[in-house]
Short mmCIF file of N, CA and C in Angstrom, two decimals:
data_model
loop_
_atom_site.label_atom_id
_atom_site.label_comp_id
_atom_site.label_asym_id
_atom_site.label_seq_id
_atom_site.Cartn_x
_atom_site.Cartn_y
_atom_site.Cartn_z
N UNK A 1 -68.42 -74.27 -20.95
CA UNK A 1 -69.78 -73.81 -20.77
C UNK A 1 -69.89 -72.84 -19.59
N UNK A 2 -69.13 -73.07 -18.48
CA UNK A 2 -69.13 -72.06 -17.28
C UNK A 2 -68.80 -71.16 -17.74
N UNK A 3 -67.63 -71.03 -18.21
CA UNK A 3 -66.60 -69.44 -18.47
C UNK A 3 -67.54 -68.88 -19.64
N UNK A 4 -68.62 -69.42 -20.12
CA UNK A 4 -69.09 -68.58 -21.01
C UNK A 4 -70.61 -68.08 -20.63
N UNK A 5 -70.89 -68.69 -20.05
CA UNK A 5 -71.89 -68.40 -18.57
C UNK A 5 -71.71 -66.95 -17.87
N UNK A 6 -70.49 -67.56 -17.78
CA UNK A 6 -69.94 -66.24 -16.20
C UNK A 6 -69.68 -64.90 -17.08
N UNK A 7 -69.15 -65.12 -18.44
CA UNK A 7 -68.64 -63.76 -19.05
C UNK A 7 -69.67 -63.12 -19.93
N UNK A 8 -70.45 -63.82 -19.91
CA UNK A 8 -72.05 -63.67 -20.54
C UNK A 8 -72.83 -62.25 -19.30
N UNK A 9 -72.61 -63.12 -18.26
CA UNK A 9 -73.28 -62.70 -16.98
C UNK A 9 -72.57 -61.17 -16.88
N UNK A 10 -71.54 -61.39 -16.87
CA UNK A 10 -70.74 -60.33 -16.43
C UNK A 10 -70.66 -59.11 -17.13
N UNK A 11 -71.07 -59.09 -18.92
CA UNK A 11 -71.06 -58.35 -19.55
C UNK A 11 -72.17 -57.45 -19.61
N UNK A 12 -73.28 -58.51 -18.96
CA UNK A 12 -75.34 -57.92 -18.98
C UNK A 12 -74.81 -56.77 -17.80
N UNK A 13 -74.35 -57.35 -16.90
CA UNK A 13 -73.93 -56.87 -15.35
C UNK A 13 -73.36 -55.41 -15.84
N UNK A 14 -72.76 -55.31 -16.31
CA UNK A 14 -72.01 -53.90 -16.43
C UNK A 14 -72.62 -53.37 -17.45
N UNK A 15 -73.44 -53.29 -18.30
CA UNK A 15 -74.33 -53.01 -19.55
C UNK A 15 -75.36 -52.79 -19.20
N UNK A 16 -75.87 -53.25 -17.69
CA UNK A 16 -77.47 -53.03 -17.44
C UNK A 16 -77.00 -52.44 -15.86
N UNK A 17 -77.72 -51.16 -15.22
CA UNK A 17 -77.12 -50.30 -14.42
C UNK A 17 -78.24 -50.95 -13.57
N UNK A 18 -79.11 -51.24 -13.57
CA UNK A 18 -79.99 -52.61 -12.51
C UNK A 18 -79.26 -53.31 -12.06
N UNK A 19 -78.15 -53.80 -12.81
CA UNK A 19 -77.44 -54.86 -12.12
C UNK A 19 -75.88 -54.86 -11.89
N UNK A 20 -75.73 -53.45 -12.45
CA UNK A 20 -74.50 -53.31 -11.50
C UNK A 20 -73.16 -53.44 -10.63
N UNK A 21 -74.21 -53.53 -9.31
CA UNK A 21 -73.45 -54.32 -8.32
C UNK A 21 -73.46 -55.70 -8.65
N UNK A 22 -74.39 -56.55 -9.01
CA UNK A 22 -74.29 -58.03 -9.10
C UNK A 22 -72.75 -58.40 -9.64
N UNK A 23 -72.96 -59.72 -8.81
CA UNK A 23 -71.61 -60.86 -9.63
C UNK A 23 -71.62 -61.93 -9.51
N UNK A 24 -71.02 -62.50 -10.25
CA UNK A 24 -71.12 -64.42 -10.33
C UNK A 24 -70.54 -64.81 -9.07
N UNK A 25 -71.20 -65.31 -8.35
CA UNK A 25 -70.67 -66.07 -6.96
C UNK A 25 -69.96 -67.89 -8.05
N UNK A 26 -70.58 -68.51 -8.47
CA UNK A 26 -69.94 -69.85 -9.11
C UNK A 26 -71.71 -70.09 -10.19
N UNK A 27 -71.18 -70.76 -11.37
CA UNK A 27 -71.43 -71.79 -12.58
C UNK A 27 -71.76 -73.00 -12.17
N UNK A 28 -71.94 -74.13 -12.22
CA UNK A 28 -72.10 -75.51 -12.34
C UNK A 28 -73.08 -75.96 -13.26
N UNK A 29 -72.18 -76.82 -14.10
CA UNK A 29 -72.74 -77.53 -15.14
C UNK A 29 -72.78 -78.87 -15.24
N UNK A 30 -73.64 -79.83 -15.32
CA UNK A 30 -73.89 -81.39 -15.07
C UNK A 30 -74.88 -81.78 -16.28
N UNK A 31 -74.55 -82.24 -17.34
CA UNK A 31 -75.24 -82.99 -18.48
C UNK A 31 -76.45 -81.54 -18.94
N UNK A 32 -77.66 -81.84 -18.48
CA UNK A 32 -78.53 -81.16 -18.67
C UNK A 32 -79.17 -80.03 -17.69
N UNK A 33 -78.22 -79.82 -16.79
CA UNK A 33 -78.25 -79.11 -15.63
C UNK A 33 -77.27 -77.82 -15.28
N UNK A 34 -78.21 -76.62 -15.50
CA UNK A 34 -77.72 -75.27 -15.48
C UNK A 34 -77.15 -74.36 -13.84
N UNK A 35 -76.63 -74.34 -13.01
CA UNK A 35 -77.42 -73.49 -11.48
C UNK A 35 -76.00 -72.92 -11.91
N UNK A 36 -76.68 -71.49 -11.63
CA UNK A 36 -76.08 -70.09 -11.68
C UNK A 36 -76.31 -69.41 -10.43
N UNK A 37 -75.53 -69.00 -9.48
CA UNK A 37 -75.72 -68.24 -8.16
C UNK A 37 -74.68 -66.41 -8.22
N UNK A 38 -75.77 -65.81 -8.12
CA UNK A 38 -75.23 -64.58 -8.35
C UNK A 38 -75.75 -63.90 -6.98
N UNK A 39 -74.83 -63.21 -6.69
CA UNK A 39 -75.04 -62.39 -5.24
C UNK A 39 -74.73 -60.58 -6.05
N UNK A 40 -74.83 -59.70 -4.92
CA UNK A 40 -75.00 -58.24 -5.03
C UNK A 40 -74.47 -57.66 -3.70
N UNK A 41 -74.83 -56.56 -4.42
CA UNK A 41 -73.96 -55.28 -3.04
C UNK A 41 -75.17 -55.00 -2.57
N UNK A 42 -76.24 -54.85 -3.11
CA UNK A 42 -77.51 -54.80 -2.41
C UNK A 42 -78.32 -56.14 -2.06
N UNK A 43 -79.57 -56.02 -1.99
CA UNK A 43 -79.96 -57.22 -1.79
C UNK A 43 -80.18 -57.95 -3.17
N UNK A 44 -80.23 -59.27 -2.81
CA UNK A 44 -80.15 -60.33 -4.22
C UNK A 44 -82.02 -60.27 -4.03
N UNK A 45 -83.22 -59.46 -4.72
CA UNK A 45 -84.29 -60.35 -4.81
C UNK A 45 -84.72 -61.11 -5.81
N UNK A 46 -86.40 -62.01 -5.94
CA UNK A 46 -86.24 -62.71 -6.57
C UNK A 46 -86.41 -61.86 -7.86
N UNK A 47 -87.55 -60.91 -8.17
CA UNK A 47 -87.01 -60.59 -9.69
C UNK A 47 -85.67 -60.73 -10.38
N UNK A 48 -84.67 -59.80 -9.35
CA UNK A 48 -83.55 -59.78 -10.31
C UNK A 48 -82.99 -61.61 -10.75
N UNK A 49 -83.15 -62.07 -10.17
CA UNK A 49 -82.61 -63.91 -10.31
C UNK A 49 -83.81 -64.28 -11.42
N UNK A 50 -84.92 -63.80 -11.18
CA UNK A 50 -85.99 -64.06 -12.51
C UNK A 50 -85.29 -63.48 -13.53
N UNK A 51 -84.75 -61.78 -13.74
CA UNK A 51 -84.36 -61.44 -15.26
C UNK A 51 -83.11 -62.30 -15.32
N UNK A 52 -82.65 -62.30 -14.68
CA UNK A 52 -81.20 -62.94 -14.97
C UNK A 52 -81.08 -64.18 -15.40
N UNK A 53 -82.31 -65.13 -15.11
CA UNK A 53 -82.50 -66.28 -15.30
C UNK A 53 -83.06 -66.27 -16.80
N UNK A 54 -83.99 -65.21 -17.26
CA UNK A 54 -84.44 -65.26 -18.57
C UNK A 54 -83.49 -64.63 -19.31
N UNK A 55 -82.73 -64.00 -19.34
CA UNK A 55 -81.46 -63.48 -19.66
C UNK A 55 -80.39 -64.69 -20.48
N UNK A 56 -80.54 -65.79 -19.56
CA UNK A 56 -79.81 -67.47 -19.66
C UNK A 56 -80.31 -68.09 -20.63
N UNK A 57 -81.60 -68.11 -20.41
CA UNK A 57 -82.80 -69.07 -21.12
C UNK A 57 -82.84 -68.54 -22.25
N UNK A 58 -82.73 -67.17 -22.43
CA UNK A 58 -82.42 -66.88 -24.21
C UNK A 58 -81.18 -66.96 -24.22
N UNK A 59 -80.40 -67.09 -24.10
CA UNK A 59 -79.06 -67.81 -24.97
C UNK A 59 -79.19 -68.98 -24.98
N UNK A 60 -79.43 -69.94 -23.76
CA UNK A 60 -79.56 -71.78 -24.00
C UNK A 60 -81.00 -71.67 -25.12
N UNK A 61 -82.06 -71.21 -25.42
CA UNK A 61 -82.79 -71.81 -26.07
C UNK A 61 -82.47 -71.58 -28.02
N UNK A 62 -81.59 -70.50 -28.18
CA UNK A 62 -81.15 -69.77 -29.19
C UNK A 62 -79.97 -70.75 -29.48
N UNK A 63 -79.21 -71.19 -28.67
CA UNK A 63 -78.21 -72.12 -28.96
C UNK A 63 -77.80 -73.33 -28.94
N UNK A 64 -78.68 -73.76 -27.94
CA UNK A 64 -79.14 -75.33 -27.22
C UNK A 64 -77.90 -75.72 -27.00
N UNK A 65 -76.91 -75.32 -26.35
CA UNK A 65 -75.92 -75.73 -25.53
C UNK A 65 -75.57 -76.74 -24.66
N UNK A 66 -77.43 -77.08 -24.05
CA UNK A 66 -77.45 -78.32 -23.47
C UNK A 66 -79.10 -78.79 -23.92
N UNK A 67 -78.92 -78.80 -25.35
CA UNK A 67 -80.20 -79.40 -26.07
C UNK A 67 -81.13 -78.69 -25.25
N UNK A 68 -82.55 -79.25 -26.67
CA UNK A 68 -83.88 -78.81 -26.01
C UNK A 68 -84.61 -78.71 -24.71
N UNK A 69 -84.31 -79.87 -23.97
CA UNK A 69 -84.55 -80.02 -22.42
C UNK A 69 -83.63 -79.98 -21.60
N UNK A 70 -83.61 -78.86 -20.93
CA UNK A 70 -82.30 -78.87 -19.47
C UNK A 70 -83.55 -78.33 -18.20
N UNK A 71 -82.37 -78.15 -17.31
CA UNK A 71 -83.01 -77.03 -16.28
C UNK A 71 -81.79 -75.99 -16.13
N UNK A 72 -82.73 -75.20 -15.66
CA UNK A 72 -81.50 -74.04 -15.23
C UNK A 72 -82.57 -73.46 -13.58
N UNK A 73 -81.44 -73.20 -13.40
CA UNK A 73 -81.93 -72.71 -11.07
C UNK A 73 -80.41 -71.49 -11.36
N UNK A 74 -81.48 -70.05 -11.03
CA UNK A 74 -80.59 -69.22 -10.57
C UNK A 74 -81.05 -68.58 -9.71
N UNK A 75 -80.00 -68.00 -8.07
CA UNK A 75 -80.19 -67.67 -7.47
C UNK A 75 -79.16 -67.33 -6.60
N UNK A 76 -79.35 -66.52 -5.18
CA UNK A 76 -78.48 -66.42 -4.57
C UNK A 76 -77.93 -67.47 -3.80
N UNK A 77 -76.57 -67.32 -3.80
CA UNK A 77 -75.84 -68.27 -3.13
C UNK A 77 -76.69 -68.02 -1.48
N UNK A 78 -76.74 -69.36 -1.31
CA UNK A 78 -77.57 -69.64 0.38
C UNK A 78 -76.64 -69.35 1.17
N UNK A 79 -77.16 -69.00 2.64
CA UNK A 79 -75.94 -69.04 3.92
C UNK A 79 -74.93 -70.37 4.31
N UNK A 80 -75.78 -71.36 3.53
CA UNK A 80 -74.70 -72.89 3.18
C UNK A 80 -73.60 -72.70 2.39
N UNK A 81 -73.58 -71.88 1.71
CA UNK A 81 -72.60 -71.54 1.22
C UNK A 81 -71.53 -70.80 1.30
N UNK A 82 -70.60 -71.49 1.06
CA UNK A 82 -69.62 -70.32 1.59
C UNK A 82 -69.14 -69.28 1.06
N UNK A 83 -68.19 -67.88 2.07
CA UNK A 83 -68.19 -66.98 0.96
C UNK A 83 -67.01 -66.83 0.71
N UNK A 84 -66.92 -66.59 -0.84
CA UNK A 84 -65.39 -66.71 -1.74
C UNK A 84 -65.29 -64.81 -1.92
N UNK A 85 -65.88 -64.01 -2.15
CA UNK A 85 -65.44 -62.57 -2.43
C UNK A 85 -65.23 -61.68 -0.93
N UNK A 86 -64.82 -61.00 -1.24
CA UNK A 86 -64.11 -59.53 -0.68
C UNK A 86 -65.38 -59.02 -0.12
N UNK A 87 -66.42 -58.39 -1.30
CA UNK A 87 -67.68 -58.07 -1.29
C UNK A 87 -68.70 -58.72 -0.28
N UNK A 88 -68.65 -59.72 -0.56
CA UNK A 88 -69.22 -60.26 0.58
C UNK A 88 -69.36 -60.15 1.38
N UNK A 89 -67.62 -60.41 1.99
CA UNK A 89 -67.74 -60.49 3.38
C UNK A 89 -68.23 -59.10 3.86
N UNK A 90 -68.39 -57.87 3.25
CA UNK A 90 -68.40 -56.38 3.51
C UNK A 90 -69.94 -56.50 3.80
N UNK A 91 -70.81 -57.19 2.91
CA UNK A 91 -72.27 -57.31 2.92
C UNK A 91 -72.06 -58.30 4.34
N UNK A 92 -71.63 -59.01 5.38
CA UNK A 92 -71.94 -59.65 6.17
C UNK A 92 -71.54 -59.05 7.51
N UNK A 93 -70.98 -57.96 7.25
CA UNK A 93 -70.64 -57.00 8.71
C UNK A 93 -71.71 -57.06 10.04
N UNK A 94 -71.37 -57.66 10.74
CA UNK A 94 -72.24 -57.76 12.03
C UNK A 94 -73.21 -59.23 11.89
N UNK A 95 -72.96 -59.96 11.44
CA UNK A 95 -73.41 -61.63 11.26
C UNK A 95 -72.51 -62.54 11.65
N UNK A 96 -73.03 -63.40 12.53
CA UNK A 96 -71.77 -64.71 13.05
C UNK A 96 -71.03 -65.42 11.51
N UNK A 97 -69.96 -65.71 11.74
CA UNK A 97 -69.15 -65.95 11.06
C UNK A 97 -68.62 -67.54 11.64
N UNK A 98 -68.13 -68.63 10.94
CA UNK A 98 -67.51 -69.61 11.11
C UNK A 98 -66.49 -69.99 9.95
N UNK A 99 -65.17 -69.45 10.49
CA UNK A 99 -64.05 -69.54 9.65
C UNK A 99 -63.28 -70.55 10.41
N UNK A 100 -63.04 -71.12 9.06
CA UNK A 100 -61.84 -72.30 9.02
C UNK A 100 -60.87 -72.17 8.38
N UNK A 101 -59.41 -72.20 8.98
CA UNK A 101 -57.91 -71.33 8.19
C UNK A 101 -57.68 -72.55 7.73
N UNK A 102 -56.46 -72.24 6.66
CA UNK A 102 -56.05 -73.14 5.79
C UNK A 102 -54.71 -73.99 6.84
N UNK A 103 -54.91 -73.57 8.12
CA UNK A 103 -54.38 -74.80 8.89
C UNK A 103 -54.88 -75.21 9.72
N UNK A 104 -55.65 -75.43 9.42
CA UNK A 104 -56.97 -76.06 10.15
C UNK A 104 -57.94 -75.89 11.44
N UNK A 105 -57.63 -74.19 12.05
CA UNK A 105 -58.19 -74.10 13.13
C UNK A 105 -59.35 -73.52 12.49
N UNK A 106 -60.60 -73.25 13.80
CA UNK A 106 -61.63 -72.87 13.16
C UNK A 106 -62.05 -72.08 14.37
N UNK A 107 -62.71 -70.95 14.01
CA UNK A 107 -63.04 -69.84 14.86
C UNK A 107 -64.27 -69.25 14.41
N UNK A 108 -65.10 -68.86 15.67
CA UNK A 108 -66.45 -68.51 15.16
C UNK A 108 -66.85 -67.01 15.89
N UNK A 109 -67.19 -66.19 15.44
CA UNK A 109 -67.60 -65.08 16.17
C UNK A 109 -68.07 -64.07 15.47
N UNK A 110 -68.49 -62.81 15.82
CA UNK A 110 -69.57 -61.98 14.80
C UNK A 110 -68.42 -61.04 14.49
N UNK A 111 -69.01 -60.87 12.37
CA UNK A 111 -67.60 -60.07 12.03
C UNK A 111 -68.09 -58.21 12.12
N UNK A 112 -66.62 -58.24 12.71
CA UNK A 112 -66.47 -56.92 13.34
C UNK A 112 -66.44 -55.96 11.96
N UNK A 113 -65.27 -56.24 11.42
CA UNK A 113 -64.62 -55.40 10.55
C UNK A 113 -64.13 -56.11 9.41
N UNK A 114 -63.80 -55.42 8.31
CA UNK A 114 -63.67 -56.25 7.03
C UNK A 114 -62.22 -55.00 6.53
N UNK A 115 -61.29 -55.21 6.06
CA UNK A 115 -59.94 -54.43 5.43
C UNK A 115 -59.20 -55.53 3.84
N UNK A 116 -58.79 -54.30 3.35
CA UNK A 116 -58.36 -55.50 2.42
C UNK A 116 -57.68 -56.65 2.30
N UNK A 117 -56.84 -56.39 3.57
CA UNK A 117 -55.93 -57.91 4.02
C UNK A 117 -56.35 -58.84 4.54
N UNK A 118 -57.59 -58.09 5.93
CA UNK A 118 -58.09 -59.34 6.94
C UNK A 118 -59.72 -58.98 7.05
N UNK A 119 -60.02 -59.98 8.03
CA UNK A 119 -61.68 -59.74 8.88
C UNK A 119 -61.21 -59.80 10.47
N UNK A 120 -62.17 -59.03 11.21
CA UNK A 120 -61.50 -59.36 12.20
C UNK A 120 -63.19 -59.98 13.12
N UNK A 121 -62.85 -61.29 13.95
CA UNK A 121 -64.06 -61.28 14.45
C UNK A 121 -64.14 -61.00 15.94
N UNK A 122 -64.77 -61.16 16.54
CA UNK A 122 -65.20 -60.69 17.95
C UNK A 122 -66.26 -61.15 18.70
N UNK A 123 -65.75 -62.34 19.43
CA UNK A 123 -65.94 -63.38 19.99
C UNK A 123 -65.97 -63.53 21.92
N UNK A 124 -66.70 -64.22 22.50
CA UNK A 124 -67.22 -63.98 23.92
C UNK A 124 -65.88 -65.39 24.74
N UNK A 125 -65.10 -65.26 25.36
CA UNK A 125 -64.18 -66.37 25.45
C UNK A 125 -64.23 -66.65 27.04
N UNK A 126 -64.15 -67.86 27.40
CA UNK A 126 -64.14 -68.26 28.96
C UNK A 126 -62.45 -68.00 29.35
N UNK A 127 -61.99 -67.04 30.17
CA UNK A 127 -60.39 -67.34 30.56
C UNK A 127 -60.66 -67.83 32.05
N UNK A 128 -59.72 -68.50 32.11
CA UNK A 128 -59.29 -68.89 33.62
C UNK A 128 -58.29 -68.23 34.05
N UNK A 129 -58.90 -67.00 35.23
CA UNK A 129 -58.23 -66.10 35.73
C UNK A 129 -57.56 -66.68 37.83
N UNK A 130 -56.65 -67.30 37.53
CA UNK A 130 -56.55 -67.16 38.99
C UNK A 130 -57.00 -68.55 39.15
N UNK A 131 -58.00 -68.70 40.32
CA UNK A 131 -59.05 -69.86 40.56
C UNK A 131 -60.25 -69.55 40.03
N UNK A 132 -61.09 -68.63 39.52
CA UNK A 132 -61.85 -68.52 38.80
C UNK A 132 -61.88 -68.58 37.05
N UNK A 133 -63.33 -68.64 36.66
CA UNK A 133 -63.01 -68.36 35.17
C UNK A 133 -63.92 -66.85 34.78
N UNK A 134 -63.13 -66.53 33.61
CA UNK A 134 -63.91 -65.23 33.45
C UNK A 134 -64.46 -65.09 32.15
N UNK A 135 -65.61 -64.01 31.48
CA UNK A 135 -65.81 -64.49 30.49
C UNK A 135 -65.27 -63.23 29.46
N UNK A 136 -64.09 -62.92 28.72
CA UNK A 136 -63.96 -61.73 28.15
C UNK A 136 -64.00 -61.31 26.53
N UNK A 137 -64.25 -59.93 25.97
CA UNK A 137 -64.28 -59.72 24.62
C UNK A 137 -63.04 -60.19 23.68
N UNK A 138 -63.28 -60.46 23.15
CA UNK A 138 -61.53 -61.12 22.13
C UNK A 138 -61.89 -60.63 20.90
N UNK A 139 -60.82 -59.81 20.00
CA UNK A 139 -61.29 -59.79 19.03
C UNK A 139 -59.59 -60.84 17.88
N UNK A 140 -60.80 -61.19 17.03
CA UNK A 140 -59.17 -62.15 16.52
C UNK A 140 -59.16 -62.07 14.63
N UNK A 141 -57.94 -60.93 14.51
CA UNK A 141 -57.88 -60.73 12.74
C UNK A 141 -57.38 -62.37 12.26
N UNK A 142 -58.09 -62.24 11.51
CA UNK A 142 -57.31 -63.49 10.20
C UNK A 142 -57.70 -63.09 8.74
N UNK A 143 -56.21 -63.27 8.52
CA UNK A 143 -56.00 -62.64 6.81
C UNK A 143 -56.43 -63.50 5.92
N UNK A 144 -57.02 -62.72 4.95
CA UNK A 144 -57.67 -63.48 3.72
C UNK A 144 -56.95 -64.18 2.98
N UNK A 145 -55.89 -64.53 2.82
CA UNK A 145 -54.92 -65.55 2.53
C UNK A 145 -54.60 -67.10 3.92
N UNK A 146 -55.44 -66.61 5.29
CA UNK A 146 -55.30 -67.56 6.00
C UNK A 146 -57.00 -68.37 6.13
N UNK A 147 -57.24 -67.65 4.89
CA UNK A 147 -59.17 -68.49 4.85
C UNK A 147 -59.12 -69.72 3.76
N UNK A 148 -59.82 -70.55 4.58
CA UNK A 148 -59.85 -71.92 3.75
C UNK A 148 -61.57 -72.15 3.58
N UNK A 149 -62.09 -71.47 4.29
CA UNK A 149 -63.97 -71.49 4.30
C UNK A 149 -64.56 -70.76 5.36
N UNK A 150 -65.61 -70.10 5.30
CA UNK A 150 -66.23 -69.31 5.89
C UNK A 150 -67.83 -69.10 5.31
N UNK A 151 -68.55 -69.41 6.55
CA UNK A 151 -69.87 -70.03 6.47
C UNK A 151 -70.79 -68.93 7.49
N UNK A 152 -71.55 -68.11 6.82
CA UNK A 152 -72.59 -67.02 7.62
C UNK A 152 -73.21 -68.38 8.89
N UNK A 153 -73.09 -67.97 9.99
CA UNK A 153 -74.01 -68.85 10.86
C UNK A 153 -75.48 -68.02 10.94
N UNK A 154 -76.64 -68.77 11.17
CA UNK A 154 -77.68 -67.88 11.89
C UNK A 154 -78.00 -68.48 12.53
N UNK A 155 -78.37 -67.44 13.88
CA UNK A 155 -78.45 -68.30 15.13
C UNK A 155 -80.41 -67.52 15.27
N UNK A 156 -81.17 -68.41 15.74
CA UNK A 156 -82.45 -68.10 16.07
C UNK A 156 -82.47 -67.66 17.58
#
């Protein structure tokens, strides 16, 4: 039911020049329960998650895939969520970042730069210089093969 979701999605996506940039961030399917989260290169608003959502609703009601009564919730993936594309992270340039590597350290700081291998962030660090401490710029790449999760922070 996902993979036919997502390739459904994906085909409107490139067939309809409104939507473009959009792409399936993740599917989840539970008995009678639809949530579709699609993100963009521009901004995700709510119309477009409205057509996209009626877009759904005529294929589930035409096919009843999950019978007459379900729900379906589409929308953009929240800042709770973490981000799995490339794209993304390009849309989050200059937003705190909290990455956790796939060996378990975790580093937080605002992303600088985005390349196809790494991100690099750039972070405020206390050193202990001497007998004092000091406070200096650090910037620290980690390659997209060393990401295990990465979570937009917002700080108020």
């Amino acid at each position: 039911m996902e993979e036919k979701i997502k390739d459904m999605l994906e085909t409107f996506f490139v067939e309809n020049e409104e939507f473009s940039d959009c792409f399936v961030v993740d599917i989840n399917h539970a008995n009678t329960k639809l949530e579709a989260f699609v993100d963009s290169d521009s901004p995700m608003t709510f119309r477009r998650c409205q057509q996209i959502s009626r877009f759904i609703e005529a294929y589930l009601d035409e096919e009843q895939p999950l019978g007459e009564k379900y729900t379906l919730n589409v929308s953009s993936p929240g800042v709770d969520r973490p981000l799995k594309f490339h794209r993304q992270y390009l849309k989050n340039v200059g937003r705190t970042l909290e990455v956790t590597t796939t060996a378990g350290e975790k580093f937080k700081g605002e992303l600088k730069t985005v390349t196809d291998e790494n991100i690099v962030l750039t972070a405020k660090v206390r050193r202990k210089e001497g007998k004092r401490k000091v406070t200096v710029v650090e910037d620290t790449p980690i390659a997209f093969d060393d990401i295990k999760k990465s979570i937009v922070k917002i700080s108020f």
